[in-house]
CSV table of N, CA, C and O in Angstrom, one decimal:
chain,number,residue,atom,x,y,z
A,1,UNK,N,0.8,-1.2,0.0
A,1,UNK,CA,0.0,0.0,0.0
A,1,UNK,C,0.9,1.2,0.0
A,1,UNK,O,2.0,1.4,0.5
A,2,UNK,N,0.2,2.0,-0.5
A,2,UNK,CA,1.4,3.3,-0.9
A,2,UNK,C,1.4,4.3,0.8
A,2,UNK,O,0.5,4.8,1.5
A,3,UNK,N,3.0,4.4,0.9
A,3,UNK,CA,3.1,4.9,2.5
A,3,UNK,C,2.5,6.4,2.6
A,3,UNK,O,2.6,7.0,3.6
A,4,UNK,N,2.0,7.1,1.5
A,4,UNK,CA,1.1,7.9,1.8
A,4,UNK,C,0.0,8.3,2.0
A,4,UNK,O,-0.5,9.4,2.4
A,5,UNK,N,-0.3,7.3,1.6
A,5,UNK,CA,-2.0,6.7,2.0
A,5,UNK,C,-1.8,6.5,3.4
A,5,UNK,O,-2.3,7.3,4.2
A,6,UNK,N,-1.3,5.6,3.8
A,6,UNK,CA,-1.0,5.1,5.2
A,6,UNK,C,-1.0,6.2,5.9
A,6,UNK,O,-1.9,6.5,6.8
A,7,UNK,N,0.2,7.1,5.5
A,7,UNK,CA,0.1,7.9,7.0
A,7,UNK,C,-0.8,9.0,6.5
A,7,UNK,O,-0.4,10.0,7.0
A,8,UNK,N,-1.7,9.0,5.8
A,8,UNK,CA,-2.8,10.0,5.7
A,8,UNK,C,-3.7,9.4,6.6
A,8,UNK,O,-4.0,9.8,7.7
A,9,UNK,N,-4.2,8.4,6.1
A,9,UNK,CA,-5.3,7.5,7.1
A,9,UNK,C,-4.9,8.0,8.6
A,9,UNK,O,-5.6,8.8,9.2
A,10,UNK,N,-3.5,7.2,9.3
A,10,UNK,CA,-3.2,7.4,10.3
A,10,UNK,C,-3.4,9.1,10.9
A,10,UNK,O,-3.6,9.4,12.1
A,11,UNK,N,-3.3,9.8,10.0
A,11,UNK,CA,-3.3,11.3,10.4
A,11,UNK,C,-5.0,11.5,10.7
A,11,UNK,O,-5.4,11.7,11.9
A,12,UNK,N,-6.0,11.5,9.7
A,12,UNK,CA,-7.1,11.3,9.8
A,12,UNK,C,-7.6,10.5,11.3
A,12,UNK,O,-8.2,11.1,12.3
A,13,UNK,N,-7.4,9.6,11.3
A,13,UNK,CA,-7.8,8.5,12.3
A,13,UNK,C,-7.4,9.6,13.8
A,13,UNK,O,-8.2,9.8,14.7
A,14,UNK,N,-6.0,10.1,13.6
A,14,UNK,CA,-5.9,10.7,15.0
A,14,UNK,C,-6.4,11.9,15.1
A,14,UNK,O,-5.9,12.6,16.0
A,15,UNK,N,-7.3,12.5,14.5
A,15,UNK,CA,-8.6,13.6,13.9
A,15,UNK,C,-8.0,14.6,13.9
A,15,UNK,O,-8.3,15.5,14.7
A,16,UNK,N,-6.7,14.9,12.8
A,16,UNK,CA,-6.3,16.3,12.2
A,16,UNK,C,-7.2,16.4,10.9
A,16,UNK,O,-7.7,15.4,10.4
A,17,UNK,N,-7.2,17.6,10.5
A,17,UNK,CA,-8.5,17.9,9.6
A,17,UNK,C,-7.8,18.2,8.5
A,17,UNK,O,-7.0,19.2,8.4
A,18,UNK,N,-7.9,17.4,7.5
A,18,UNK,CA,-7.5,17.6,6.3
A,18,UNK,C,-8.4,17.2,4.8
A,18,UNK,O,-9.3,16.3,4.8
A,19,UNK,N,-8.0,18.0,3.8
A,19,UNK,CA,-9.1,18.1,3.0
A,19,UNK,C,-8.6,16.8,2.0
A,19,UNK,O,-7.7,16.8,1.1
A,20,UNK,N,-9.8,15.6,2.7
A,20,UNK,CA,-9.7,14.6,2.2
A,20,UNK,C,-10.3,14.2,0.7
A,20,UNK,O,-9.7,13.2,0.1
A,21,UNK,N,-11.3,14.8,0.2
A,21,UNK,CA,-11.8,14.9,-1.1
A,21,UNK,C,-10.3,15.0,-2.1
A,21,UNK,O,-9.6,14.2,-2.6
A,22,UNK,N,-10.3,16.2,-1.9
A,22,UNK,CA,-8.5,16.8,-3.2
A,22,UNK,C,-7.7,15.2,-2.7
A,22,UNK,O,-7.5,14.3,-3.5
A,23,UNK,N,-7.4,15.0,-1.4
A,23,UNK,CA,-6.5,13.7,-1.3
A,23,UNK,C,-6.5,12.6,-1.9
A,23,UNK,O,-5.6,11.9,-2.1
A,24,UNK,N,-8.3,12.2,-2.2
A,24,UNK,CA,-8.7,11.6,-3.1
A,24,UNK,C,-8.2,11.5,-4.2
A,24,UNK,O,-7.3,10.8,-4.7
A,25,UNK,N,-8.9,12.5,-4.6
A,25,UNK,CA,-8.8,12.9,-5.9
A,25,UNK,C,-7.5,12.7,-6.5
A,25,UNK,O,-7.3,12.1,-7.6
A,26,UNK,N,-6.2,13.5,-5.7
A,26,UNK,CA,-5.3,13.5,-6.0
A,26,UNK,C,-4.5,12.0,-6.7
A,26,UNK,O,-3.8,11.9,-7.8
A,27,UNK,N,-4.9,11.2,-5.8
A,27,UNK,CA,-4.5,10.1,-5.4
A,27,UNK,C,-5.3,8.6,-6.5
A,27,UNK,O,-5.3,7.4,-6.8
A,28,UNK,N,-5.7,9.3,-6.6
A,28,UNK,CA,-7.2,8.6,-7.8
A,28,UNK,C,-7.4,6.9,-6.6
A,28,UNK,O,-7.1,5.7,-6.8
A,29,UNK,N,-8.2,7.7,-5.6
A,29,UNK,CA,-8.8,6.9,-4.1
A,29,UNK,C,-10.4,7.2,-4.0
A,29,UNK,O,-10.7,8.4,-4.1
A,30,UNK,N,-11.5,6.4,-3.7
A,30,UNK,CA,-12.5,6.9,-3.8
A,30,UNK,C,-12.7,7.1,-2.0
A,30,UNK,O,-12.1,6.6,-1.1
A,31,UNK,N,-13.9,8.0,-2.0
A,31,UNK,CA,-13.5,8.7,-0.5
A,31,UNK,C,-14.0,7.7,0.6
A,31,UNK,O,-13.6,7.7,1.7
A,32,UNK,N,-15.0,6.8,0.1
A,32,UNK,CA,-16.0,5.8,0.9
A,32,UNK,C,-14.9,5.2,1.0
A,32,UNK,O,-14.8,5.0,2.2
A,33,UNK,N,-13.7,4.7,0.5
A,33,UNK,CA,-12.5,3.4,0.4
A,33,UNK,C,-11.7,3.8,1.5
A,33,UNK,O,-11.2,3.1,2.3
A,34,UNK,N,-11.7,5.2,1.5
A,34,UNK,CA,-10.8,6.3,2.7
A,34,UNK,C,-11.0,6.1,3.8
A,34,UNK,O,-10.2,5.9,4.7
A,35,UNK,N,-12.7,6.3,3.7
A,35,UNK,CA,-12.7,6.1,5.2
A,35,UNK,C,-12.9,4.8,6.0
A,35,UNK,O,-13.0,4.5,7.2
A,36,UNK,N,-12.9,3.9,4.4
A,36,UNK,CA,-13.3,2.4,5.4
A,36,UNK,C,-11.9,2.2,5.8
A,36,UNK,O,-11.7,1.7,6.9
A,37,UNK,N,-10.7,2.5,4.8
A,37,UNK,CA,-9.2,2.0,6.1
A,37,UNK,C,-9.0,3.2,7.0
A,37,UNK,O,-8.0,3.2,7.7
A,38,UNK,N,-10.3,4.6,7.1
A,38,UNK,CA,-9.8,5.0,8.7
A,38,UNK,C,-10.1,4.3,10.2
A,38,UNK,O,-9.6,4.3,11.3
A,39,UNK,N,-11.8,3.6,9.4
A,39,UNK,CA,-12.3,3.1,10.1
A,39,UNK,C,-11.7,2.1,10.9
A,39,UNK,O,-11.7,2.0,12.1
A,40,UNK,N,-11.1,1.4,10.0
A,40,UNK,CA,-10.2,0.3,10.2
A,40,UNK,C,-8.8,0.2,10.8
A,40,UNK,O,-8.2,-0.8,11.1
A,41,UNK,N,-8.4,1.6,11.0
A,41,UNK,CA,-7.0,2.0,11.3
A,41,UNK,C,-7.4,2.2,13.2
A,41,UNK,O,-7.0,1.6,14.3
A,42,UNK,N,-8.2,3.3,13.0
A,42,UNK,CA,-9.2,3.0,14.3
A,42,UNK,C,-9.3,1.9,15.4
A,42,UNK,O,-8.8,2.0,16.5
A,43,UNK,N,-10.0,1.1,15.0
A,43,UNK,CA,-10.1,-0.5,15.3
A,43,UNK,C,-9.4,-1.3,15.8
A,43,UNK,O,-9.2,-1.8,16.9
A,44,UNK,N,-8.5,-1.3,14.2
A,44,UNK,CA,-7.2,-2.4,14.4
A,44,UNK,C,-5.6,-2.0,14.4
A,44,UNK,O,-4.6,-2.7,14.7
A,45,UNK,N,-5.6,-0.9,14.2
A,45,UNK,CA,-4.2,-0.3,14.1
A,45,UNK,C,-3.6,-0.6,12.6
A,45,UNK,O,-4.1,-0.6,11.5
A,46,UNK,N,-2.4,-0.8,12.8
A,46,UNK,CA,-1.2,-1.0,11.6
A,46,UNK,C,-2.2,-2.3,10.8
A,46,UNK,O,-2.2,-2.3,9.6
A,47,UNK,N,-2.8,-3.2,11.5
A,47,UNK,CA,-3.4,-4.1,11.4
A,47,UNK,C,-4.4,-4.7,10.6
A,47,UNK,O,-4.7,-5.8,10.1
A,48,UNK,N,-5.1,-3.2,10.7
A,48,UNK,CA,-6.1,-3.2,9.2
A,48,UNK,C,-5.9,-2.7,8.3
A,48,UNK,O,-6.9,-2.6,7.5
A,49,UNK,N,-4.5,-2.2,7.7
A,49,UNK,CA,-3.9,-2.5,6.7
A,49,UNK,C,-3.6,-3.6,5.7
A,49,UNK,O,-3.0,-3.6,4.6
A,50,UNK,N,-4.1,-4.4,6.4
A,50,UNK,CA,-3.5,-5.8,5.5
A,50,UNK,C,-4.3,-6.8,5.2
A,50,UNK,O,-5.1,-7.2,6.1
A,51,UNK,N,-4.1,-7.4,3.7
A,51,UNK,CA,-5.1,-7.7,2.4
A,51,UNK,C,-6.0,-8.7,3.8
A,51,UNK,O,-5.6,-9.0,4.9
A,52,UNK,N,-7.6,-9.2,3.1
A,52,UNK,CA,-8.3,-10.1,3.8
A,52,UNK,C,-8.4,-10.6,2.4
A,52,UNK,O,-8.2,-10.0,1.3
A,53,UNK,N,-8.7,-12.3,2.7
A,53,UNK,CA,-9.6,-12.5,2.2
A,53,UNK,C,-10.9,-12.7,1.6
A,53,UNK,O,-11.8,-12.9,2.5
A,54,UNK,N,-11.4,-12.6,0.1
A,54,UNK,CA,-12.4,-12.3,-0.4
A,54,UNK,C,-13.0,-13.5,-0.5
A,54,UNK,O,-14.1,-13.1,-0.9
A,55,UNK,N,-13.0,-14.7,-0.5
A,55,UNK,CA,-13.4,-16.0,-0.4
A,55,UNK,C,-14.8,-16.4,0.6
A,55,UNK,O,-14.8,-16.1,1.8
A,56,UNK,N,-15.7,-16.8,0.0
A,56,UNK,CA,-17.3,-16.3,0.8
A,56,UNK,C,-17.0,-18.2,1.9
A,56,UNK,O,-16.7,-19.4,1.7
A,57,UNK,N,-17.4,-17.3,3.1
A,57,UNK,CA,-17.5,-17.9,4.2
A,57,UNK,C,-18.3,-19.4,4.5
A,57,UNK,O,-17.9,-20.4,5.2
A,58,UNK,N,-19.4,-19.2,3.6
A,58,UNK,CA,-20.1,-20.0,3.7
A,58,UNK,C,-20.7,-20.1,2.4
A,58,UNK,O,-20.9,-19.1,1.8
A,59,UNK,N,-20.9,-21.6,1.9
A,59,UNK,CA,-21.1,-22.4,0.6
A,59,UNK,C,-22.2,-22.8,1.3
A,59,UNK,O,-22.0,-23.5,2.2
A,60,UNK,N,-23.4,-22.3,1.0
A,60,UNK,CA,-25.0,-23.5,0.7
A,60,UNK,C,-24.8,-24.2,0.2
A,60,UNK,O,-25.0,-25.2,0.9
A,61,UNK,N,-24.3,-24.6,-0.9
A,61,UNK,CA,-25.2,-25.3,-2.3
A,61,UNK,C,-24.1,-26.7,-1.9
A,61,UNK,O,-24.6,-27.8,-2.1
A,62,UNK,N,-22.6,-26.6,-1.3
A,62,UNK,CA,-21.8,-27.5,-1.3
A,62,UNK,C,-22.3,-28.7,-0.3
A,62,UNK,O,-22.9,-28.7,0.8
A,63,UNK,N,-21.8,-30.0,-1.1
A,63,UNK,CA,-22.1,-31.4,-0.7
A,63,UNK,C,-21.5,-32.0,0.7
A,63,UNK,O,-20.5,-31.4,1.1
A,64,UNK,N,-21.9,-33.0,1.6
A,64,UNK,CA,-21.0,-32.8,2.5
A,64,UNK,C,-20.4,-33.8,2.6
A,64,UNK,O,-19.5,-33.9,3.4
């Protein structure tokens, strides 16, 4: 992840006010994506930084 993003989030998260729209923008980042890793920075720290799994939890349809 690019270490400017990072410490933008981290700056956000510790609630200095910056104009996150242009940071977007700048950055070609959409703003809802922003705030779900501030959300996340929040939460889990350095922690939610890093990739999950997209693989669905639970199979219905699978045989047993």
């Amino acid at each position: 992840m690019d270490p400017e993003f990072v410490a933008m989030v981290a700056r956000v998260a510790a609630g200095e006010k910056i104009n996150v729209t242009r940071f977007c923008r700048d950055h070609d980042v959409k703003r809802d994506r922003f705030y779900h890793y501030v959300n996340r920075f929040r939460t889990e720290g350095a922690a939610g930084f890093t990739r999950r799994s997209t693989a669905p939890k639970h199979h219905p349809t699978a045989l047993p």
